[in-house]
XYZ file of N, CA and C in Angstrom:
513
model
N 39.089 46.421 53.119
C 38.681 45.014 53.158
C 39.895 44.095 53.301
N 39.729 42.943 53.962
C 40.856 42.027 54.134
C 41.287 41.440 52.796
N 42.550 41.126 52.689
C 43.085 40.496 51.483
C 42.668 39.031 51.500
N 42.111 38.576 50.372
C 41.654 37.198 50.286
C 42.830 36.286 49.961
N 42.934 35.190 50.650
C 44.006 34.234 50.447
C 43.385 32.881 50.127
N 43.974 32.161 49.175
C 43.463 30.835 48.840
C 43.740 29.875 49.986
N 42.719 29.111 50.379
C 42.883 28.091 51.408
C 43.669 26.927 50.827
N 43.337 26.552 49.587
C 44.080 25.502 48.894
C 43.747 25.520 47.418
N 44.607 24.897 46.628
C 44.437 24.802 45.189
C 44.140 23.348 44.830
N 43.270 23.150 43.824
C 42.954 21.791 43.382
C 42.496 21.821 41.925
N 42.666 20.722 41.212
C 42.228 20.685 39.808
C 40.733 20.376 39.719
N 40.133 20.763 38.598
C 38.722 20.435 38.411
C 38.549 18.953 38.093
N 39.598 18.322 37.592
C 39.545 16.918 37.192
C 40.483 16.105 38.068
N 39.976 15.009 38.644
C 40.797 14.135 39.477
C 41.505 13.117 38.578
N 42.702 13.430 38.154
C 43.460 12.458 37.362
C 44.023 11.392 38.301
N 44.354 10.255 37.732
C 44.948 9.185 38.527
C 46.245 9.656 39.172
N 47.023 10.424 38.423
C 48.283 10.955 38.933
C 48.047 11.905 40.116
N 47.058 12.803 39.992
C 46.758 13.735 41.077
C 46.319 12.989 42.331
N 45.483 11.966 42.161
C 45.021 11.185 43.307
C 46.204 10.496 43.989
N 47.093 9.888 43.207
C 48.267 9.205 43.780
C 49.130 10.170 44.587
N 49.314 11.390 44.066
C 50.169 12.369 44.742
C 49.522 12.980 45.976
N 48.192 13.103 45.971
C 47.540 13.919 46.999
C 46.621 13.180 47.957
N 46.183 11.990 47.632
C 45.139 11.349 48.428
C 45.556 11.158 49.883
N 46.673 10.521 50.119
C 47.080 10.197 51.492
C 47.581 11.393 52.286
N 48.223 12.348 51.605
C 48.832 13.448 52.360
C 48.044 14.756 52.267
N 46.799 14.691 51.785
C 45.982 15.895 51.675
C 45.562 16.366 53.069
N 45.959 17.563 53.398
C 45.621 18.136 54.698
C 44.302 18.892 54.602
N 43.481 18.744 55.591
C 42.237 19.509 55.658
C 42.542 20.895 56.204
N 42.025 21.941 55.572
C 42.215 23.289 56.125
C 41.674 23.368 57.555
N 42.258 24.208 58.356
C 41.894 24.319 59.777
C 40.414 24.638 59.976
N 39.798 25.350 59.023
C 38.395 25.752 59.164
C 37.421 24.576 59.030
N 37.850 23.499 58.384
C 36.975 22.347 58.155
C 36.693 21.642 59.478
N 35.420 21.564 59.816
C 34.960 20.888 61.039
C 35.636 21.430 62.293
N 35.996 22.695 62.267
C 36.654 23.319 63.401
C 35.763 23.244 64.634
N 36.274 22.662 65.703
C 35.540 22.571 66.957
C 34.573 21.404 67.045
N 34.471 20.569 65.998
C 33.557 19.419 66.019
C 34.306 18.214 66.574
N 33.691 17.523 67.527
C 34.292 16.340 68.135
C 33.934 15.115 67.295
N 34.903 14.609 66.554
C 34.712 13.415 65.741
C 35.236 12.211 66.533
N 34.410 11.706 67.412
C 34.796 10.579 68.265
C 33.814 9.435 68.063
N 34.215 8.399 67.339
C 33.312 7.257 67.165
C 32.922 6.652 68.510
N 31.666 6.351 68.670
C 31.133 5.834 69.931
C 31.874 4.579 70.382
N 32.104 3.654 69.467
C 32.775 2.406 69.834
C 34.165 2.678 70.409
N 34.895 3.597 69.814
C 36.228 3.935 70.313
C 36.132 4.535 71.712
N 35.201 5.461 71.894
C 35.105 6.150 73.176
C 34.578 5.249 74.289
N 33.881 4.176 73.921
C 33.362 3.245 74.920
C 34.386 2.203 75.355
N 35.569 2.234 74.778
C 36.635 1.315 75.174
C 37.152 1.760 76.545
N 37.159 0.859 77.529
C 37.504 1.253 78.905
C 38.869 1.938 79.067
N 39.873 1.509 78.329
C 41.212 2.077 78.550
C 41.589 3.123 77.498
N 40.608 3.744 76.878
C 40.882 4.730 75.824
C 41.699 5.907 76.341
N 41.557 6.244 77.607
C 42.294 7.371 78.188
C 43.804 7.180 78.204
N 44.261 5.940 78.052
C 45.699 5.672 78.037
C 46.349 5.973 76.684
N 45.530 6.281 75.677
C 46.049 6.446 74.319
C 45.594 7.759 73.680
N 45.909 8.898 74.303
C 45.445 10.174 73.748
C 46.001 10.459 72.356
N 47.205 10.010 72.079
C 47.787 10.216 70.756
C 47.027 9.470 69.674
N 46.640 8.233 69.982
C 45.872 7.435 69.016
C 44.481 8.031 68.812
N 43.869 8.506 69.882
C 42.545 9.142 69.778
C 42.632 10.370 68.884
N 43.638 11.202 69.103
C 43.818 12.406 68.284
C 44.059 12.036 66.821
N 44.827 10.967 66.573
C 45.103 10.535 65.199
C 43.834 10.041 64.510
N 42.985 9.328 65.230
C 41.720 8.851 64.658
C 40.828 10.044 64.310
N 40.713 10.995 65.224
C 39.880 12.181 64.971
C 40.376 12.963 63.763
N 41.695 13.169 63.666
C 42.252 13.906 62.534
C 42.080 13.123 61.236
N 42.221 11.805 61.315
C 42.003 10.971 60.133
C 40.569 11.079 59.623
N 39.615 11.110 60.536
C 38.211 11.281 60.146
C 37.982 12.651 59.523
N 38.558 13.680 60.105
C 38.397 15.040 59.575
C 38.987 15.146 58.167
N 40.168 14.582 57.976
C 40.801 14.597 56.651
C 39.981 13.804 55.638
N 39.467 12.675 56.056
C 38.660 11.842 55.159
C 37.384 12.556 54.738
N 36.710 13.192 55.676
C 35.489 13.933 55.349
C 35.800 15.122 54.438
N 36.922 15.789 54.672
C 37.329 16.880 53.790
C 37.560 16.361 52.375
N 38.284 15.248 52.250
C 38.531 14.671 50.910
C 37.222 14.346 50.205
N 36.287 13.719 50.938
C 34.985 13.377 50.342
C 34.270 14.633 49.851
N 34.295 15.681 50.652
C 33.633 16.931 50.261
C 34.327 17.548 49.043
N 35.647 17.571 49.056
C 36.380 18.137 47.926
C 36.093 17.354 46.645
N 36.043 16.039 46.737
C 35.744 15.218 45.557
C 34.347 15.524 45.029
N 33.394 15.785 45.912
C 32.046 16.136 45.460
C 32.036 17.510 44.786
N 32.835 18.445 45.276
C 32.972 19.736 44.601
C 33.583 19.519 43.220
N 34.598 18.674 43.132
C 35.229 18.390 41.840
C 34.248 17.755 40.860
N 33.271 17.008 41.360
C 32.260 16.419 40.477
C 31.481 17.496 39.726
N 31.298 18.645 40.346
C 30.656 19.780 39.675
C 31.676 20.502 38.806
N 32.843 20.752 39.360
C 33.853 21.539 38.650
C 34.305 20.881 37.345
N 34.341 19.576 37.293
C 34.776 18.892 36.062
C 33.803 19.162 34.911
N 32.546 19.467 35.233
C 31.576 19.756 34.169
C 31.834 21.124 33.525
N 32.681 21.941 34.141
C 33.061 23.246 33.592
C 34.464 23.216 32.973
N 35.008 22.042 32.768
C 36.379 21.919 32.293
C 36.573 22.536 30.905
N 35.562 22.470 30.041
C 35.700 23.067 28.709
C 35.821 24.585 28.782
N 35.105 25.212 29.719
C 35.150 26.672 29.857
C 36.356 27.151 30.664
N 36.830 26.309 31.590
C 37.903 26.742 32.488
C 38.751 25.545 32.891
N 39.955 25.489 32.386
C 40.874 24.394 32.710
C 41.823 24.762 33.861
N 41.772 26.004 34.315
C 42.676 26.453 35.376
C 42.430 25.691 36.672
N 43.463 25.698 37.515
C 43.308 25.129 38.850
C 42.240 25.926 39.592
N 41.493 25.248 40.429
C 40.509 25.906 41.275
C 41.171 26.294 42.581
N 40.635 27.339 43.189
C 41.116 27.767 44.494
C 39.956 27.702 45.468
N 40.146 26.977 46.541
C 39.174 26.992 47.626
C 39.480 28.251 48.414
N 38.617 29.265 48.274
C 38.888 30.594 48.817
C 38.435 30.779 50.255
N 37.302 30.165 50.593
C 36.729 30.477 51.903
C 35.914 29.294 52.397
N 36.001 29.050 53.695
C 35.194 28.047 54.374
C 34.581 28.748 55.581
N 33.254 28.839 55.598
C 32.567 29.562 56.661
C 31.546 28.628 57.302
N 31.575 28.559 58.627
C 30.568 27.781 59.341
C 29.218 28.468 59.209
N 28.183 27.664 59.001
C 26.821 28.182 58.893
C 25.994 27.668 60.059
N 24.868 28.315 60.280
C 23.978 27.888 61.352
C 23.489 26.479 61.065
N 23.765 25.565 61.976
C 23.381 24.163 61.799
C 21.861 24.044 61.747
N 21.367 23.431 60.683
C 19.928 23.228 60.536
C 19.171 24.471 60.130
N 19.866 25.488 59.660
C 19.227 26.758 59.316
C 18.504 26.776 57.981
N 18.703 25.759 57.145
C 18.077 25.718 55.833
C 16.893 24.753 55.861
N 15.687 25.290 55.766
C 14.480 24.468 55.884
C 14.366 23.428 54.775
N 14.786 23.777 53.547
C 14.705 22.822 52.430
C 15.610 21.627 52.689
N 16.865 21.884 53.105
C 17.786 20.770 53.352
C 17.365 19.968 54.580
N 16.762 20.636 55.557
C 16.269 19.908 56.723
C 15.154 18.939 56.327
N 14.249 19.394 55.471
C 13.179 18.523 54.976
C 13.767 17.380 54.155
N 14.727 17.702 53.290
C 15.394 16.680 52.484
C 16.023 15.616 53.391
N 16.722 16.054 54.440
C 17.338 15.115 55.381
C 16.285 14.244 56.057
N 15.192 14.855 56.454
C 14.139 14.115 57.161
C 13.553 13.009 56.278
N 13.445 13.289 54.975
C 12.862 12.326 54.046
C 13.879 11.267 53.623
N 15.143 11.640 53.471
C 16.125 10.726 52.877
C 17.070 10.050 53.865
N 17.213 10.566 55.048
C 18.195 10.020 55.992
C 17.505 9.178 57.065
N 18.151 8.100 57.504
C 17.605 7.319 58.629
C 17.517 8.183 59.890
N 16.686 7.761 60.818
C 16.461 8.550 62.038
C 17.689 8.711 62.919
N 18.629 7.773 62.831
C 19.814 7.868 63.692
C 20.935 8.700 63.068
N 20.642 9.407 61.975
C 21.627 10.280 61.335
C 21.383 11.702 61.823
N 22.451 12.322 62.324
C 22.342 13.666 62.901
C 23.269 14.634 62.168
N 22.731 15.785 61.788
C 23.536 16.848 61.198
C 24.440 17.419 62.295
N 25.756 17.422 62.046
C 26.669 17.920 63.075
C 27.331 19.251 62.706
N 27.307 19.605 61.411
C 27.912 20.883 61.030
C 27.540 21.212 59.590
N 27.408 22.521 59.335
C 27.210 23.022 57.977
C 28.274 24.068 57.705
N 28.822 24.019 56.479
C 29.797 25.004 56.045
C 29.399 25.505 54.660
N 29.850 26.695 54.317
C 29.695 27.247 52.972
C 31.100 27.432 52.418
N 31.387 26.722 51.320
C 32.683 26.832 50.664
C 32.546 27.731 49.447
N 33.512 28.615 49.252
C 33.580 29.454 48.064
C 34.822 29.051 47.272
N 34.613 28.808 45.977
C 35.676 28.350 45.083
C 35.903 29.418 44.022
N 37.143 29.589 43.613
C 37.479 30.480 42.497
C 37.611 29.609 41.258
N 36.697 29.825 40.295
C 36.699 29.109 39.013
C 36.871 30.151 37.915
N 38.099 30.425 37.527
C 38.368 31.422 36.474
C 37.607 32.719 36.743
N 37.750 33.252 37.910
C 37.149 34.511 38.359
C 35.667 34.405 38.697
N 35.021 33.295 38.437
C 33.663 33.062 38.918
C 33.806 32.556 40.351
N 32.814 32.776 41.199
C 32.910 32.396 42.613
C 31.746 31.496 43.038
N 31.686 30.267 42.521
C 30.601 29.387 42.955
C 30.736 29.044 44.436
N 29.568 28.798 45.051
C 29.546 28.409 46.459
C 28.882 27.043 46.584
N 29.279 26.336 47.637
C 28.778 24.994 47.892
C 28.401 24.875 49.364
N 27.222 24.315 49.615
C 26.834 23.995 50.987
C 27.369 22.609 51.306
N 28.123 22.506 52.392
C 28.742 21.254 52.819
C 28.114 20.885 54.152
N 27.489 19.716 54.196
C 26.776 19.265 55.400
C 27.392 17.964 55.895
N 27.782 17.951 57.170
C 28.427 16.789 57.779
C 27.442 16.105 58.724
N 27.470 14.774 58.736
C 26.519 13.992 59.519
C 27.228 12.954 60.374
N 26.646 12.696 61.553
C 27.014 11.562 62.382
C 26.026 10.460 62.029
N 26.558 9.338 61.582
C 25.719 8.219 61.127
C 25.563 7.201 62.249
N 24.605 7.384 63.109
C 24.301 6.403 64.143
C 25.364 6.228 65.203
N 26.203 7.215 65.415
C 27.170 7.166 66.505
C 28.512 6.564 66.138
N 28.610 5.849 65.043
C 29.869 5.199 64.724
C 30.518 5.666 63.446
N 29.766 6.285 62.589
C 30.321 6.703 61.310
C 29.944 8.131 60.982
N 30.538 8.635 59.937
C 30.306 10.013 59.526
C 30.161 10.062 58.008
N 29.450 11.067 57.534
C 29.294 11.257 56.095
C 29.211 12.741 55.793
N 29.276 13.060 54.504
C 29.202 14.454 54.068
C 28.379 14.517 52.791
N 27.609 15.585 52.660
C 26.845 15.865 51.448
C 27.203 17.279 51.011
N 27.459 17.435 49.716
C 27.795 18.742 49.147
C 26.753 19.085 48.097
N 26.183 20.293 48.204
C 25.175 20.755 47.252
C 25.587 22.129 46.745
N 25.672 22.285 45.416
C 25.986 23.607 44.873
C 24.883 24.607 45.228
N 25.250 25.851 45.421
C 24.277 26.881 45.793
C 23.546 27.467 44.591
N 24.212 27.587 43.442
C 23.549 28.195 42.282
C 22.760 27.139 41.517
N 21.676 27.579 40.890
C 20.849 26.653 40.111
C 21.612 26.098 38.919
N 22.463 26.909 38.283
C 23.261 26.432 37.145
C 24.212 25.320 37.582
N 24.853 25.506 38.739
C 25.760 24.474 39.243
C 24.991 23.238 39.693
N 23.802 23.433 40.219
C 22.981 22.277 40.589
C 22.625 21.450 39.351
N 22.322 22.141 38.253
C 22.005 21.446 37.005
C 23.228 20.639 36.539
N 24.409 21.243 36.616
C 25.635 20.538 36.239
C 25.852 19.327 37.156
N 25.566 19.493 38.443
C 25.704 18.427 39.440
C 24.780 17.274 39.100
N 23.529 17.589 38.759
C 22.553 16.554 38.386
C 23.021 15.826 37.131
N 23.508 16.566 36.145
C 23.999 15.934 34.927
C 25.176 15.004 35.217
N 26.073 15.412 36.113
C 27.194 14.550 36.482
C 26.666 13.275 37.147
N 25.716 13.425 38.055
C 25.177 12.271 38.773
C 24.484 11.292 37.819
N 23.778 11.822 36.841
C 23.081 10.975 35.878
C 24.072 10.245 34.983
N 25.158 10.929 34.607
C 26.115 10.343 33.672
C 27.012 9.311 34.343
N 27.075 9.319 35.657
C 27.971 8.438 36.394
C 27.555 7.000 36.343
C-alpha cells in the first residue's frame, strides 16, 4: 500500500494568533478544486481580459485559496468540539474528488435550500487525522449565479454531524 502523507497540518481551534500567521499566506493543496475553472462571469466578460493573463490567473488562485480557507474553517468548527478529547494538531490526510451530484440526499437539500441560479461545481471528500481517528467530510463547492462561489462542508459520520449541529446552535 502507498505511504500516506499529510497534505497539511492545522489546529482544531482557530486562535487569533494562528489566524494572523496563516490567513493570508495559507496555500490550498493542489487537489482542492483541481481542474475547476473559477472565472467570475463579470471578469470574463471584460473585452480586454485577454491582455492580462497574469491577473486572471491571480484572481482564479485567490478564489481557490479563499474557498479552501472557508472549507477548512468549517472543518475546524467540528474539530474544536473534540478539543477536550484531542488537543493535537489535525492532519488533512486526503482530498479525493467525488462524483458531482452523486449524493441524492445532498442534491435534495440543495434543491430545497439553494436559489435556482446556484450550481454545484465540485464535490470532494476530505479525510482528517484526529488523534488516530479518521473523520471524513463532504466538501461541496458552488457557483453562485455566475459571479460568486461558496462552499458547504458536512461531516460524514453521525457523531460528527451531531457535534456540527451543536456548534451551529451554540454560535
